[in-house]
PDB file of N, CA and C in Angstrom:
ATOM      1  N   UNK A   1       0.747  -1.224  -0.050  1.00 90.00           N
ATOM      2  CA  UNK A   1      -0.161  -0.174   0.316  1.00 90.00           C
ATOM      3  C   UNK A   1       0.905   1.278   0.177  1.00 90.00           C
ATOM      4  N   UNK A   2       2.013   1.360   0.504  1.00 92.00           N
ATOM      5  CA  UNK A   2       2.918   2.474   0.966  1.00 92.00           C
ATOM      6  C   UNK A   2       3.543   2.522  -0.488  1.00 92.00           C
ATOM      7  N   UNK A   3       3.844   1.191  -1.008  1.00 93.00           N
ATOM      8  CA  UNK A   3       4.560   1.210  -2.264  1.00 93.00           C
ATOM      9  C   UNK A   3       3.651   2.034  -3.362  1.00 93.00           C
ATOM     10  N   UNK A   4       2.253   1.792  -3.480  1.00 94.00           N
ATOM     11  CA  UNK A   4       1.544   2.584  -4.143  1.00 94.00           C
ATOM     12  C   UNK A   4       1.549   4.115  -4.220  1.00 94.00           C
ATOM     13  N   UNK A   5       1.512   4.475  -2.862  1.00 94.00           N
ATOM     14  CA  UNK A   5       1.337   5.841  -2.733  1.00 94.00           C
ATOM     15  C   UNK A   5       2.435   6.598  -2.809  1.00 94.00           C
ATOM     16  N   UNK A   6       3.678   5.778  -2.668  1.00 95.00           N
ATOM     17  CA  UNK A   6       4.901   6.343  -3.493  1.00 95.00           C
ATOM     18  C   UNK A   6       5.008   6.621  -4.589  1.00 95.00           C
ATOM     19  N   UNK A   7       4.560   5.665  -5.351  1.00 95.00           N
ATOM     20  CA  UNK A   7       4.309   5.384  -7.038  1.00 95.00           C
ATOM     21  C   UNK A   7       3.488   6.909  -7.486  1.00 95.00           C
ATOM     22  N   UNK A   8       2.641   6.756  -6.865  1.00 96.00           N
ATOM     23  CA  UNK A   8       1.244   7.612  -7.523  1.00 96.00           C
ATOM     24  C   UNK A   8       2.427   9.326  -7.177  1.00 96.00           C
ATOM     25  N   UNK A   9       2.781   9.127  -5.881  1.00 96.00           N
ATOM     26  CA  UNK A   9       3.386  10.684  -5.710  1.00 96.00           C
ATOM     27  C   UNK A   9       5.037  11.014  -6.621  1.00 96.00           C
ATOM     28  N   UNK A  10       5.246   9.923  -6.986  1.00 96.00           N
ATOM     29  CA  UNK A  10       6.505  10.278  -8.025  1.00 96.00           C
ATOM     30  C   UNK A  10       5.666  10.699  -9.272  1.00 96.00           C
ATOM     31  N   UNK A  11       4.612   9.680  -9.630  1.00 96.00           N
ATOM     32  CA  UNK A  11       4.222   9.905 -10.952  1.00 96.00           C
ATOM     33  C   UNK A  11       3.683  11.545 -11.122  1.00 96.00           C
ATOM     34  N   UNK A  12       2.997  12.123  -9.978  1.00 97.00           N
ATOM     35  CA  UNK A  12       2.324  13.488  -9.926  1.00 97.00           C
ATOM     36  C   UNK A  12       3.664  14.158  -9.812  1.00 97.00           C
ATOM     37  N   UNK A  13       4.388  13.970  -9.189  1.00 96.00           N
ATOM     38  CA  UNK A  13       5.577  15.066  -9.226  1.00 96.00           C
ATOM     39  C   UNK A  13       6.596  15.155 -10.362  1.00 96.00           C
ATOM     40  N   UNK A  14       6.769  14.066 -11.007  1.00 96.00           N
ATOM     41  CA  UNK A  14       7.268  14.267 -12.148  1.00 96.00           C
ATOM     42  C   UNK A  14       6.149  14.900 -13.385  1.00 96.00           C
ATOM     43  N   UNK A  15       4.946  14.558 -13.167  1.00 97.00           N
ATOM     44  CA  UNK A  15       3.937  15.581 -14.034  1.00 97.00           C
ATOM     45  C   UNK A  15       4.281  16.643 -13.940  1.00 97.00           C
ATOM     46  N   UNK A  16       4.122  17.065 -12.602  1.00 97.00           N
ATOM     47  CA  UNK A  16       4.234  18.428 -12.134  1.00 97.00           C
ATOM     48  C   UNK A  16       5.685  19.271 -12.653  1.00 97.00           C
ATOM     49  N   UNK A  17       6.876  18.148 -12.471  1.00 97.00           N
ATOM     50  CA  UNK A  17       8.016  18.608 -12.702  1.00 97.00           C
ATOM     51  C   UNK A  17       7.944  18.775 -14.500  1.00 97.00           C
ATOM     52  N   UNK A  18       7.731  18.056 -15.266  1.00 97.00           N
ATOM     53  CA  UNK A  18       7.314  18.668 -16.505  1.00 97.00           C
ATOM     54  C   UNK A  18       6.435  19.668 -17.201  1.00 97.00           C
ATOM     55  N   UNK A  19       5.110  20.178 -16.432  1.00 97.00           N
ATOM     56  CA  UNK A  19       4.489  21.101 -16.550  1.00 97.00           C
ATOM     57  C   UNK A  19       5.094  22.434 -16.271  1.00 97.00           C
ATOM     58  N   UNK A  20       6.193  22.479 -14.943  1.00 97.00           N
ATOM     59  CA  UNK A  20       7.074  23.400 -14.502  1.00 97.00           C
ATOM     60  C   UNK A  20       8.383  23.980 -15.489  1.00 97.00           C
ATOM     61  N   UNK A  21       8.486  22.685 -16.301  1.00 97.00           N
ATOM     62  CA  UNK A  21       9.420  22.960 -17.145  1.00 97.00           C
ATOM     63  C   UNK A  21       9.040  23.682 -18.492  1.00 97.00           C
ATOM     64  N   UNK A  22       7.992  23.215 -18.876  1.00 97.00           N
ATOM     65  CA  UNK A  22       7.240  24.024 -19.941  1.00 97.00           C
ATOM     66  C   UNK A  22       6.482  25.569 -19.606  1.00 97.00           C
ATOM     67  N   UNK A  23       6.325  25.500 -18.370  1.00 97.00           N
ATOM     68  CA  UNK A  23       5.778  26.903 -18.155  1.00 97.00           C
ATOM     69  C   UNK A  23       7.229  27.915 -18.047  1.00 97.00           C
ATOM     70  N   UNK A  24       8.339  27.361 -17.555  1.00 97.00           N
ATOM     71  CA  UNK A  24       9.313  27.765 -17.606  1.00 97.00           C
ATOM     72  C   UNK A  24       9.930  28.465 -19.042  1.00 97.00           C
ATOM     73  N   UNK A  25       9.802  27.500 -20.038  1.00 97.00           N
ATOM     74  CA  UNK A  25      10.593  28.026 -21.380  1.00 97.00           C
ATOM     75  C   UNK A  25       9.470  28.741 -21.939  1.00 97.00           C
ATOM     76  N   UNK A  26       7.850  28.730 -21.586  1.00 97.00           N
ATOM     77  CA  UNK A  26       7.131  29.713 -22.314  1.00 97.00           C
ATOM     78  C   UNK A  26       7.429  30.658 -21.695  1.00 97.00           C
ATOM     79  N   UNK A  27       7.581  31.188 -20.283  1.00 97.00           N
ATOM     80  CA  UNK A  27       8.093  32.242 -19.563  1.00 97.00           C
ATOM     81  C   UNK A  27       9.222  33.042 -20.502  1.00 97.00           C
ATOM     82  N   UNK A  28      10.217  32.252 -20.755  1.00 96.00           N
ATOM     83  CA  UNK A  28      11.544  32.502 -21.483  1.00 96.00           C
ATOM     84  C   UNK A  28      11.121  33.194 -22.855  1.00 96.00           C
ATOM     85  N   UNK A  29      10.119  32.627 -24.002  1.00 97.00           N
ATOM     86  CA  UNK A  29       9.735  32.755 -24.860  1.00 97.00           C
ATOM     87  C   UNK A  29       8.653  34.438 -25.254  1.00 97.00           C
ATOM     88  N   UNK A  30       7.914  34.003 -23.962  1.00 97.00           N
ATOM     89  CA  UNK A  30       6.973  35.335 -23.529  1.00 97.00           C
ATOM     90  C   UNK A  30       8.139  36.617 -23.542  1.00 97.00           C
ATOM     91  N   UNK A  31       9.129  36.623 -22.793  1.00 97.00           N
ATOM     92  CA  UNK A  31      10.051  37.749 -22.074  1.00 97.00           C
ATOM     93  C   UNK A  31      10.666  37.892 -23.685  1.00 97.00           C
ATOM     94  N   UNK A  32      11.286  36.793 -24.532  1.00 97.00           N
ATOM     95  CA  UNK A  32      11.787  37.308 -25.772  1.00 97.00           C
ATOM     96  C   UNK A  32      10.949  38.164 -26.678  1.00 97.00           C
ATOM     97  N   UNK A  33       9.573  37.461 -26.534  1.00 97.00           N
ATOM     98  CA  UNK A  33       8.758  38.327 -27.464  1.00 97.00           C
ATOM     99  C   UNK A  33       8.226  39.959 -27.078  1.00 97.00           C
ATOM    100  N   UNK A  34       7.843  39.780 -25.678  1.00 97.00           N
ATOM    101  CA  UNK A  34       7.796  41.280 -25.325  1.00 97.00           C
ATOM    102  C   UNK A  34       9.275  42.039 -25.439  1.00 97.00           C
ATOM    103  N   UNK A  35      10.429  41.891 -25.354  1.00 97.00           N
ATOM    104  CA  UNK A  35      11.440  42.329 -25.584  1.00 97.00           C
ATOM    105  C   UNK A  35      11.772  42.931 -26.717  1.00 97.00           C
ATOM    106  N   UNK A  36      11.080  41.850 -28.133  1.00 97.00           N
ATOM    107  CA  UNK A  36      11.094  42.564 -29.159  1.00 97.00           C
ATOM    108  C   UNK A  36      10.329  43.650 -29.658  1.00 97.00           C
ATOM    109  N   UNK A  37       9.312  43.366 -29.128  1.00 97.00           N
ATOM    110  CA  UNK A  37       8.000  44.320 -29.063  1.00 97.00           C
ATOM    111  C   UNK A  37       7.988  45.668 -28.795  1.00 97.00           C
ATOM    112  N   UNK A  38       8.812  45.602 -27.480  1.00 96.00           N
ATOM    113  CA  UNK A  38       9.623  46.876 -26.905  1.00 96.00           C
ATOM    114  C   UNK A  38      10.507  47.569 -27.724  1.00 96.00           C
ATOM    115  N   UNK A  39      11.180  46.755 -28.437  1.00 95.00           N
ATOM    116  CA  UNK A  39      12.010  47.481 -29.580  1.00 95.00           C
ATOM    117  C   UNK A  39      11.535  47.743 -30.548  1.00 95.00           C
ATOM    118  N   UNK A  40      10.466  47.264 -31.059  1.00 95.00           N
ATOM    119  CA  UNK A  40       9.746  47.713 -32.324  1.00 95.00           C
ATOM    120  C   UNK A  40       8.852  49.045 -32.038  1.00 95.00           C
ATOM    121  N   UNK A  41       8.460  48.913 -30.472  1.00 95.00           N
ATOM    122  CA  UNK A  41       7.694  50.219 -30.245  1.00 95.00           C
ATOM    123  C   UNK A  41       8.694  51.299 -30.198  1.00 95.00           C
ATOM    124  N   UNK A  42       9.895  51.436 -29.604  1.00 94.00           N
ATOM    125  CA  UNK A  42      11.100  52.325 -29.871  1.00 94.00           C
ATOM    126  C   UNK A  42      11.463  52.473 -31.198  1.00 94.00           C
ATOM    127  N   UNK A  43      11.534  51.956 -31.863  1.00 92.00           N
ATOM    128  CA  UNK A  43      11.692  52.174 -33.277  1.00 92.00           C
ATOM    129  C   UNK A  43      10.529  52.898 -33.689  1.00 92.00           C
ATOM    130  N   UNK A  44       9.467  52.565 -33.968  1.00 93.00           N
ATOM    131  CA  UNK A  44       8.278  52.954 -34.360  1.00 93.00           C
ATOM    132  C   UNK A  44       7.991  54.571 -33.895  1.00 93.00           C
ATOM    133  N   UNK A  45       8.413  54.741 -32.315  1.00 92.00           N
ATOM    134  CA  UNK A  45       8.392  55.846 -31.934  1.00 92.00           C
ATOM    135  C   UNK A  45       9.304  56.671 -32.351  1.00 92.00           C
ATOM    136  N   UNK A  46      10.574  56.521 -32.621  1.00 87.00           N
ATOM    137  CA  UNK A  46      11.773  57.149 -33.191  1.00 87.00           C
ATOM    138  C   UNK A  46      11.090  57.676 -34.753  1.00 87.00           C
ATOM    139  N   UNK A  47      10.480  57.150 -35.296  1.00 86.00           N
ATOM    140  CA  UNK A  47      10.252  57.474 -36.789  1.00 86.00           C
ATOM    141  C   UNK A  47       8.878  58.453 -36.788  1.00 86.00           C
ATOM    142  N   UNK A  48       8.276  58.293 -35.795  1.00 90.00           N
ATOM    143  CA  UNK A  48       7.002  58.975 -35.896  1.00 90.00           C
ATOM    144  C   UNK A  48       6.827  60.073 -34.774  1.00 90.00           C
ATOM    145  N   UNK A  49       7.781  60.063 -33.864  1.00 90.00           N
ATOM    146  CA  UNK A  49       7.803  61.116 -33.012  1.00 90.00           C
ATOM    147  C   UNK A  49       7.766  62.985 -33.653  1.00 90.00           C
ATOM    148  N   UNK A  50       8.453  63.055 -34.830  1.00 89.00           N
ATOM    149  CA  UNK A  50       8.291  64.316 -35.293  1.00 89.00           C
ATOM    150  C   UNK A  50       7.599  64.214 -36.406  1.00 89.00           C
ATOM    151  N   UNK A  51       6.619  63.168 -36.917  1.00 91.00           N
ATOM    152  CA  UNK A  51       5.531  63.208 -37.996  1.00 91.00           C
ATOM    153  C   UNK A  51       4.878  64.200 -38.081  1.00 91.00           C
ATOM    154  N   UNK A  52       4.035  64.505 -37.036  1.00 91.00           N
ATOM    155  CA  UNK A  52       3.111  65.855 -36.901  1.00 91.00           C
ATOM    156  C   UNK A  52       3.853  67.312 -37.294  1.00 91.00           C
ATOM    157  N   UNK A  53       5.088  67.318 -37.093  1.00 92.00           N
ATOM    158  CA  UNK A  53       6.030  68.693 -37.507  1.00 92.00           C
ATOM    159  C   UNK A  53       6.427  68.744 -38.935  1.00 92.00           C
ATOM    160  N   UNK A  54       6.438  66.984 -39.141  1.00 91.00           N
ATOM    161  CA  UNK A  54       7.090  66.940 -40.893  1.00 91.00           C
ATOM    162  C   UNK A  54       5.645  67.290 -41.831  1.00 91.00           C
ATOM    163  N   UNK A  55       4.659  66.670 -41.347  1.00 93.00           N
ATOM    164  CA  UNK A  55       3.351  66.912 -41.891  1.00 93.00           C
ATOM    165  C   UNK A  55       3.338  68.195 -41.762  1.00 93.00           C
ATOM    166  N   UNK A  56       3.319  69.283 -40.956  1.00 95.00           N
ATOM    167  CA  UNK A  56       3.488  70.838 -41.131  1.00 95.00           C
ATOM    168  C   UNK A  56       4.001  70.930 -41.856  1.00 95.00           C
ATOM    169  N   UNK A  57       5.320  70.933 -41.734  1.00 95.00           N
ATOM    170  CA  UNK A  57       6.550  71.465 -42.631  1.00 95.00           C
ATOM    171  C   UNK A  57       6.006  71.191 -44.272  1.00 95.00           C
ATOM    172  N   UNK A  58       5.390  70.276 -44.753  1.00 94.00           N
ATOM    173  CA  UNK A  58       5.648  69.619 -45.840  1.00 94.00           C
ATOM    174  C   UNK A  58       4.198  70.305 -46.474  1.00 94.00           C
ATOM    175  N   UNK A  59       3.110  70.793 -45.517  1.00 95.00           N
ATOM    176  CA  UNK A  59       2.271  71.489 -45.777  1.00 95.00           C
ATOM    177  C   UNK A  59       2.602  73.066 -46.167  1.00 95.00           C
ATOM    178  N   UNK A  60       3.448  73.436 -45.411  1.00 96.00           N
ATOM    179  CA  UNK A  60       3.674  74.891 -45.493  1.00 96.00           C
ATOM    180  C   UNK A  60       4.459  74.969 -46.859  1.00 96.00           C
ATOM    181  N   UNK A  61       5.434  73.920 -47.066  1.00 96.00           N
ATOM    182  CA  UNK A  61       6.317  74.080 -48.400  1.00 96.00           C
ATOM    183  C   UNK A  61       5.297  74.025 -49.578  1.00 96.00           C
ATOM    184  N   UNK A  62       4.342  72.652 -49.480  1.00 95.00           N
ATOM    185  CA  UNK A  62       3.317  72.872 -50.484  1.00 95.00           C
ATOM    186  C   UNK A  62       2.654  74.246 -50.945  1.00 95.00           C
ATOM    187  N   UNK A  63       2.102  75.080 -49.592  1.00 94.00           N
ATOM    188  CA  UNK A  63       1.648  75.974 -49.821  1.00 94.00           C
ATOM    189  C   UNK A  63       2.811  77.208 -50.513  1.00 94.00           C
ATOM    190  N   UNK A  64       3.680  77.296 -50.100  1.00 94.00           N
ATOM    191  CA  UNK A  64       4.697  78.043 -50.602  1.00 94.00           C
ATOM    192  C   UNK A  64       5.263  77.631 -52.212  1.00 94.00           C
ATOM    193  N   UNK A  65       5.125  76.458 -52.604  1.00 94.00           N
ATOM    194  CA  UNK A  65       4.991  75.869 -54.254  1.00 94.00           C
ATOM    195  C   UNK A  65       3.971  76.482 -54.973  1.00 94.00           C
ATOM    196  N   UNK A  66       2.968  76.323 -54.181  1.00 93.00           N
ATOM    197  CA  UNK A  66       1.653  76.919 -54.795  1.00 93.00           C
ATOM    198  C   UNK A  66       1.409  78.202 -55.545  1.00 93.00           C
ATOM    199  N   UNK A  67       2.161  79.082 -54.224  1.00 91.00           N
ATOM    200  CA  UNK A  67       2.151  80.723 -54.274  1.00 91.00           C
ATOM    201  C   UNK A  67       2.870  80.925 -55.520  1.00 91.00           C
ATOM    202  N   UNK A  68       4.252  80.186 -55.689  1.00 91.00           N
ATOM    203  CA  UNK A  68       5.233  80.539 -56.411  1.00 91.00           C
ATOM    204  C   UNK A  68       4.605  80.209 -57.787  1.00 91.00           C
ATOM    205  N   UNK A  69       3.705  78.982 -57.865  1.00 93.00           N
ATOM    206  CA  UNK A  69       3.183  78.582 -59.153  1.00 93.00           C
ATOM    207  C   UNK A  69       2.616  79.405 -59.775  1.00 93.00           C
ATOM    208  N   UNK A  70       1.478  80.019 -58.788  1.00 92.00           N
ATOM    209  CA  UNK A  70       0.419  81.050 -58.970  1.00 92.00           C
ATOM    210  C   UNK A  70       1.298  82.251 -59.796  1.00 92.00           C
ATOM    211  N   UNK A  71       2.121  82.937 -59.283  1.00 90.00           N
ATOM    212  CA  UNK A  71       2.783  83.919 -59.599  1.00 90.00           C
ATOM    213  C   UNK A  71       3.611  83.452 -61.093  1.00 90.00           C
ATOM    214  N   UNK A  72       4.091  82.233 -61.077  1.00 93.00           N
ATOM    215  CA  UNK A  72       4.948  81.597 -62.309  1.00 93.00           C
ATOM    216  C   UNK A  72       3.960  81.878 -63.410  1.00 93.00           C
ATOM    217  N   UNK A  73       2.484  81.029 -63.307  1.00 93.00           N
ATOM    218  CA  UNK A  73       1.561  81.243 -64.181  1.00 93.00           C
ATOM    219  C   UNK A  73       0.985  82.354 -64.418  1.00 93.00           C
ATOM    220  N   UNK A  74       0.918  83.205 -63.742  1.00 93.00           N
ATOM    221  CA  UNK A  74       0.528  84.784 -64.525  1.00 93.00           C
ATOM    222  C   UNK A  74       1.618  85.289 -65.181  1.00 93.00           C
ATOM    223  N   UNK A  75       2.821  85.211 -64.946  1.00 93.00           N
ATOM    224  CA  UNK A  75       3.963  85.328 -65.780  1.00 93.00           C
ATOM    225  C   UNK A  75       4.134  84.687 -66.981  1.00 93.00           C
ATOM    226  N   UNK A  76       3.752  83.772 -67.316  1.00 95.00           N
ATOM    227  CA  UNK A  76       3.642  82.655 -68.160  1.00 95.00           C
ATOM    228  C   UNK A  76       2.228  83.489 -69.123  1.00 95.00           C
ATOM    229  N   UNK A  77       1.345  83.864 -68.419  1.00 95.00           N
ATOM    230  CA  UNK A  77       0.107  84.248 -69.365  1.00 95.00           C
ATOM    231  C   UNK A  77       0.365  85.686 -69.984  1.00 95.00           C
ATOM    232  N   UNK A  78       1.251  86.039 -68.937  1.00 95.00           N
ATOM    233  CA  UNK A  78       1.754  87.563 -69.787  1.00 95.00           C
ATOM    234  C   UNK A  78       2.494  87.535 -71.044  1.00 95.00           C
ATOM    235  N   UNK A  79       3.761  86.670 -71.022  1.00 96.00           N
ATOM    236  CA  UNK A  79       4.482  86.467 -71.724  1.00 96.00           C
ATOM    237  C   UNK A  79       3.983  86.141 -73.212  1.00 96.00           C
ATOM    238  N   UNK A  80       2.957  85.234 -72.940  1.00 96.00           N
ATOM    239  CA  UNK A  80       2.085  84.723 -73.988  1.00 96.00           C
ATOM    240  C   UNK A  80       1.260  85.852 -74.755  1.00 96.00           C
ATOM    241  N   UNK A  81       1.007  86.586 -74.004  1.00 95.00           N
ATOM    242  CA  UNK A  81       0.145  87.829 -74.680  1.00 95.00           C
ATOM    243  C   UNK A  81       1.393  88.412 -75.221  1.00 95.00           C
ATOM    244  N   UNK A  82       2.251  88.519 -74.698  1.00 95.00           N
ATOM    245  CA  UNK A  82       3.612  89.583 -75.442  1.00 95.00           C
ATOM    246  C   UNK A  82       3.656  89.138 -76.603  1.00 95.00           C
ATOM    247  N   UNK A  83       3.877  87.771 -76.802  1.00 95.00           N
ATOM    248  CA  UNK A  83       4.163  86.930 -77.918  1.00 95.00           C
ATOM    249  C   UNK A  83       3.036  87.117 -79.204  1.00 95.00           C
ATOM    250  N   UNK A  84       1.798  86.871 -78.417  1.00 94.00           N
ATOM    251  CA  UNK A  84       0.647  87.375 -79.334  1.00 94.00           C
ATOM    252  C   UNK A  84       0.435  88.463 -80.107  1.00 94.00           C
ATOM    253  N   UNK A  85       0.871  89.369 -79.319  1.00 94.00           N
ATOM    254  CA  UNK A  85       1.127  90.907 -79.731  1.00 94.00           C
ATOM    255  C   UNK A  85       1.941  91.115 -80.813  1.00 94.00           C
ATOM    256  N   UNK A  86       3.334  90.459 -80.313  1.00 93.00           N
ATOM    257  CA  UNK A  86       4.256  90.814 -81.556  1.00 93.00           C
ATOM    258  C   UNK A  86       3.916  90.032 -82.579  1.00 93.00           C
ATOM    259  N   UNK A  87       3.533  88.621 -82.419  1.00 93.00           N
ATOM    260  CA  UNK A  87       3.054  87.879 -83.757  1.00 93.00           C
ATOM    261  C   UNK A  87       1.916  88.708 -84.500  1.00 93.00           C
ATOM    262  N   UNK A  88       1.395  89.175 -83.840  1.00 91.00           N
ATOM    263  CA  UNK A  88       0.251  90.131 -84.870  1.00 91.00           C
ATOM    264  C   UNK A  88       0.739  91.614 -85.354  1.00 91.00           C
ATOM    265  N   UNK A  89       1.580  92.098 -84.771  1.00 89.00           N
ATOM    266  CA  UNK A  89       2.430  93.316 -85.228  1.00 89.00           C
ATOM    267  C   UNK A  89       3.248  92.477 -86.316  1.00 89.00           C
ATOM    268  N   UNK A  90       3.669  91.526 -86.537  1.00 88.00           N
ATOM    269  CA  UNK A  90       4.788  91.337 -87.747  1.00 88.00           C
ATOM    270  C   UNK A  90       3.993  90.741 -88.555  1.00 88.00           C
ATOM    271  N   UNK A  91       2.548  90.074 -88.391  1.00 88.00           N
ATOM    272  CA  UNK A  91       1.589  89.521 -89.618  1.00 88.00           C
ATOM    273  C   UNK A  91       1.085  90.996 -90.039  1.00 88.00           C
ATOM    274  N   UNK A  92       0.864  92.059 -89.005  1.00 85.00           N
ATOM    275  CA  UNK A  92       0.584  93.445 -89.657  1.00 85.00           C
ATOM    276  C   UNK A  92       1.568  94.410 -90.555  1.00 85.00           C
ATOM    277  N   UNK A  93       2.902  94.186 -90.286  1.00 83.00           N
ATOM    278  CA  UNK A  93       4.097  94.740 -90.668  1.00 83.00           C
ATOM    279  C   UNK A  93       4.094  94.143 -91.888  1.00 83.00           C
ATOM    280  N   UNK A  94       4.068  92.791 -92.221  1.00 82.00           N
ATOM    281  CA  UNK A  94       4.294  92.123 -93.491  1.00 82.00           C
ATOM    282  C   UNK A  94       3.106  92.575 -94.354  1.00 82.00           C
ATOM    283  N   UNK A  95       2.031  92.728 -94.109  1.00 81.00           N
ATOM    284  CA  UNK A  95       0.657  93.088 -95.049  1.00 81.00           C
ATOM    285  C   UNK A  95       0.959  94.709 -95.581  1.00 81.00           C
ATOM    286  N   UNK A  96       1.472  95.239 -94.238  1.00 79.00           N
ATOM    287  CA  UNK A  96       1.639  96.850 -94.885  1.00 79.00           C
ATOM    288  C   UNK A  96       2.953  96.714 -96.021  1.00 79.00           C
ATOM    289  N   UNK A  97       3.918  96.071 -95.143  1.00 77.00           N
ATOM    290  CA  UNK A  97       5.242  96.277 -96.258  1.00 77.00           C
ATOM    291  C   UNK A  97       5.013  95.596 -97.550  1.00 77.00           C
ATOM    292  N   UNK A  98       4.072  94.478 -97.200  1.00 67.00           N
ATOM    293  CA  UNK A  98       4.155  93.516 -98.550  1.00 67.00           C
ATOM    294  C   UNK A  98       3.631  94.128 -99.657  1.00 67.00           C
ATOM    295  N   UNK A  99       2.640  95.250 -99.474  1.00 63.00           N
ATOM    296  CA  UNK A  99       1.601  95.435-100.505  1.00 63.00           C
ATOM    297  C   UNK A  99       2.457  97.080-101.181  1.00 63.00           C
ATOM    298  N   UNK A 100       3.729  97.124-101.115  1.00 60.00           N
ATOM    299  CA  UNK A 100       4.401  98.530-101.501  1.00 60.00           C
ATOM    300  C   UNK A 100       3.564  98.876-103.039  1.00 60.00           C
ATOM    301  N   UNK A 101       3.623  99.634-103.191  1.00 59.00           N
ATOM    302  CA  UNK A 101       3.169 100.357-104.705  1.00 59.00           C
ATOM    303  C   UNK A 101       4.842 100.405-105.764  1.00 59.00           C
ATOM    304  N   UNK A 102       4.639  99.723-106.663  1.00 58.00           N
ATOM    305  CA  UNK A 102       5.998  99.666-107.884  1.00 58.00           C
ATOM    306  C   UNK A 102       6.165 101.158-108.219  1.00 58.00           C
ATOM    307  N   UNK A 103       7.637 101.408-107.873  1.00 61.00           N
ATOM    308  CA  UNK A 103       8.110 102.681-108.499  1.00 61.00           C
ATOM    309  C   UNK A 103       8.124 103.014-109.890  1.00 61.00           C
ATOM    310  N   UNK A 104       7.629 103.911-110.389  1.00 65.00           N
ATOM    311  CA  UNK A 104       7.205 104.371-111.630  1.00 65.00           C
ATOM    312  C   UNK A 104       8.853 104.792-112.026  1.00 65.00           C
ATOM    313  N   UNK A 105       9.041 104.654-113.405  1.00 61.00           N
ATOM    314  CA  UNK A 105      10.530 105.259-113.692  1.00 61.00           C
ATOM    315  C   UNK A 105      10.241 106.492-114.309  1.00 61.00           C
ATOM    316  N   UNK A 106      11.278 107.280-114.434  1.00 64.00           N
ATOM    317  CA  UNK A 106      10.716 108.936-114.418  1.00 64.00           C
ATOM    318  C   UNK A 106      10.986 109.006-116.290  1.00 64.00           C
ATOM    319  N   UNK A 107      11.671 107.897-116.946  1.00 62.00           N
ATOM    320  CA  UNK A 107      11.939 107.944-118.098  1.00 62.00           C
ATOM    321  C   UNK A 107      10.469 107.233-118.887  1.00 62.00           C
ATOM    322  N   UNK A 108       9.598 106.670-118.420  1.00 53.00           N
ATOM    323  CA  UNK A 108       8.515 106.224-119.038  1.00 53.00           C
ATOM    324  C   UNK A 108       7.409 107.152-119.465  1.00 53.00           C
TER     325      UNK A 108
END
């Protein structure tokens, strides 16, 4: 009878030892995963820490580019108008100069 109790206690002890070993290994894996997640969080924080400021700067730069582009568009429009006027003047000049009357000779 005592032998049976000792054997049962040994089996229970071995089972609990295996369970404790598995829990200890699981604890190590969880600690490793936790450390890895903490590293990822630090990296993402470093990357995203200045994101709002960078977004604001990007918006400001975009606004400046739009304003610069707008003034350039006005200058391009003015240049096109000048070129159109020059072409109109050239065509008018060709019509005026092209219709010269022939010179009559005095001896005729």
